Short mmCIF file of C-alpha atoms in Angstrom, two decimals:
data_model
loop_
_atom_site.label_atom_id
_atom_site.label_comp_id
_atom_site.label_asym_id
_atom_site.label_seq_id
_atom_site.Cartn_x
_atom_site.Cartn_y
_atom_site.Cartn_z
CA UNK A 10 165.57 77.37 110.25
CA UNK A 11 168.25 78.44 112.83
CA UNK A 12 171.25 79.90 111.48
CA UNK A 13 170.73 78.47 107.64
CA UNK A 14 170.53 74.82 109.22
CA UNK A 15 166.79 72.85 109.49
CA UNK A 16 165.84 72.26 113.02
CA UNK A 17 164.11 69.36 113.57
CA UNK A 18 161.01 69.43 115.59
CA UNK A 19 160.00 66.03 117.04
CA UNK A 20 156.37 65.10 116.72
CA UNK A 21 154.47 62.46 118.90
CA UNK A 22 152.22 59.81 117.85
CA UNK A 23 150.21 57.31 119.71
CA UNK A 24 152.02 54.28 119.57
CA UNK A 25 150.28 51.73 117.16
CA UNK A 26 149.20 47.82 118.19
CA UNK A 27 149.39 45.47 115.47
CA UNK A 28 148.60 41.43 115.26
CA UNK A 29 148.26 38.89 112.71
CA UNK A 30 145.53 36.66 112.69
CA UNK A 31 145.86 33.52 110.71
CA UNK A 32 142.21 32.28 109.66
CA UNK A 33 143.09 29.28 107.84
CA UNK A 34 140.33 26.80 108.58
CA UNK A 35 138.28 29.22 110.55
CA UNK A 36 134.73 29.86 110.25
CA UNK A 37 133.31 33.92 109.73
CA UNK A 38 131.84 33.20 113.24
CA UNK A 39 135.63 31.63 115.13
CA UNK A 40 137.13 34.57 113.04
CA UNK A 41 135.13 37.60 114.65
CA UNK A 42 135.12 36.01 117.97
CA UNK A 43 138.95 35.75 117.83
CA UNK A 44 139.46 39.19 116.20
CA UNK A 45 137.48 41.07 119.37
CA UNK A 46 139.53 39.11 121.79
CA UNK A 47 142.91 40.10 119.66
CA UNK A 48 141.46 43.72 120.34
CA UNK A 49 140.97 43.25 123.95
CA UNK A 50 144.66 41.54 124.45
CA UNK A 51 145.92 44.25 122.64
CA UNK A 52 144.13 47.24 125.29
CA UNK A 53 143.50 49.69 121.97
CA UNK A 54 142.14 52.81 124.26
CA UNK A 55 143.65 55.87 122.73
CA UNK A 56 146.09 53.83 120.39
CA UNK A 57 146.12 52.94 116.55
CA UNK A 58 145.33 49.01 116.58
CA UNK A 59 145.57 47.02 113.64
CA UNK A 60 144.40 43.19 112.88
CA UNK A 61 146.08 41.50 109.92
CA UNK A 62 144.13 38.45 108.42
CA UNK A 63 146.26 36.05 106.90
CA UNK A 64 145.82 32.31 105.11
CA UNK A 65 142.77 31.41 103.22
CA UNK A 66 139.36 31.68 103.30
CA UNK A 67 136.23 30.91 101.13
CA UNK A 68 134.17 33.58 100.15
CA UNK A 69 131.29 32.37 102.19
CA UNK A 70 133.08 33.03 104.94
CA UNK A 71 134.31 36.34 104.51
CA UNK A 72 130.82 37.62 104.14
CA UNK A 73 129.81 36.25 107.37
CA UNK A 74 132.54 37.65 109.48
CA UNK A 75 130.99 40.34 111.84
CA UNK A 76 133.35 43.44 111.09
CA UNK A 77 130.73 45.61 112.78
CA UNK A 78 130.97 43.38 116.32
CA UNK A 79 134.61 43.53 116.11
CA UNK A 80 134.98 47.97 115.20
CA UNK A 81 132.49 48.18 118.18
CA UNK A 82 135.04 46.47 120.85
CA UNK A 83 137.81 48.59 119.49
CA UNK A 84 135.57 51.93 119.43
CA UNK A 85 138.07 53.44 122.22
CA UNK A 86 140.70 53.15 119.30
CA UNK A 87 142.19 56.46 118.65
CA UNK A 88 142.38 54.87 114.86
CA UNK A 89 141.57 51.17 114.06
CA UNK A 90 141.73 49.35 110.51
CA UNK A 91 141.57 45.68 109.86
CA UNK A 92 144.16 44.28 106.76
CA UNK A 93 142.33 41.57 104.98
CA UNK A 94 145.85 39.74 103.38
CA UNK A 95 144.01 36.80 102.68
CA UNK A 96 143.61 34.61 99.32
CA UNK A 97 140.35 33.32 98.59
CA UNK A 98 140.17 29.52 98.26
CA UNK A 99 138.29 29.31 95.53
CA UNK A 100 141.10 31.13 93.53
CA UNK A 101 144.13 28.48 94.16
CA UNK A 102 143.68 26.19 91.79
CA UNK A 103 143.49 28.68 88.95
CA UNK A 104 147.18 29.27 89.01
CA UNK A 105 148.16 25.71 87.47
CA UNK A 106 145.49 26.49 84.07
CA UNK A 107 146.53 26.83 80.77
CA UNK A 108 144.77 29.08 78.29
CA UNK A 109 143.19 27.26 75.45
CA UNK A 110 142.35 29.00 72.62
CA UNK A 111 145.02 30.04 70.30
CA UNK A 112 145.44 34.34 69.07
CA UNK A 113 146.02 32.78 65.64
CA UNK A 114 142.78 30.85 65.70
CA UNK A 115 141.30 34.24 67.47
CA UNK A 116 142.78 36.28 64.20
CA UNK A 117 141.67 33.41 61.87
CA UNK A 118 138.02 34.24 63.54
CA UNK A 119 138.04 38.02 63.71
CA UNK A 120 139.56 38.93 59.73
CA UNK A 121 136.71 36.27 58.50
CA UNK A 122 133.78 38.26 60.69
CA UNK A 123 135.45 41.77 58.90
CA UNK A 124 135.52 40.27 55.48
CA UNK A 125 139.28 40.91 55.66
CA UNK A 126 140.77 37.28 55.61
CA UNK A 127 143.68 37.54 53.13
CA UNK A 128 146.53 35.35 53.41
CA UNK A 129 148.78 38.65 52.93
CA UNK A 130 146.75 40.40 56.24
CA UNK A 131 146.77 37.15 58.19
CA UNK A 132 150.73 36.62 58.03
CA UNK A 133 151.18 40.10 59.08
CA UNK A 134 148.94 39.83 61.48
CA UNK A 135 150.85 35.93 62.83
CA UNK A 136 153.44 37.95 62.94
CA UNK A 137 152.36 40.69 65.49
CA UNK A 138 151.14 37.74 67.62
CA UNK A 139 154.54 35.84 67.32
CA UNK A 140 156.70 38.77 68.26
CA UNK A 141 154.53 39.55 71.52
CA UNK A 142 155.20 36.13 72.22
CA UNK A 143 158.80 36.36 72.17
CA UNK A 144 158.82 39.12 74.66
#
């Protein structure tokens, strides 16, 4: 503090290298060798690098990607991460699914295992479900 007012004291970073790299359609293999030529384009001596993996990919090929090949070419990297961004294939055709059981058929099952199936506790119990429902 000078005179009651903050002073400000500017502090220097090494600049930071960042690019995305798209791996739709790309094999583990095509993946690491474009990820350790993204790292020598980007020159990542004494700098904090970043690659950004975006698209799909199977699973299969995630688990063949070389991450180890690609930290050693950027091992002059003051700091170096890779972002995996990426949605597994295998997961894209969930989205359009229904569920298909029903909580009142679920509460039908559950009282009847407990020896609790009433009509009274049921209907209260319908009732719960229907008012999460609503919300």
């Amino acid at each position: 503090m000078v005179d009651g007012d903050p002073e400000f004291v500017e502090v220097t970073s090494r600049p930071m290298r960042s690019r995305a790299l798209c791996v739709d359609d790309m094999t583990g293999y095509e993946i690491t060798e474009r990820s350790i030529e993204l790292v020598d384009e980007m020159g990542v001596d004494e700098v904090i690098a970043r690659i950004e993996f975006t698209g799909t990919m199977n699973e299969a090929e995630r688990n063949s990607i070389n991450f180890a090949e690609i930290k050693q070419h950027a091992n002059g990297a003051a700091y170096f991460t890779i972002n995996d961004k990426t949605v597994v294939s295998d997961y894209l055709n969930i989205r359009g699914e229904r569920i298909v059981f029903s909580p009142y058929a679920e509460l039908e099952r559950y009282l009847a295992m407990t020896d609790n199936l009433t009509s009274e506790i049921y209907d209260l119990g319908s009732r719960i479900i229907q008012e999460r429902l609503e919300r």
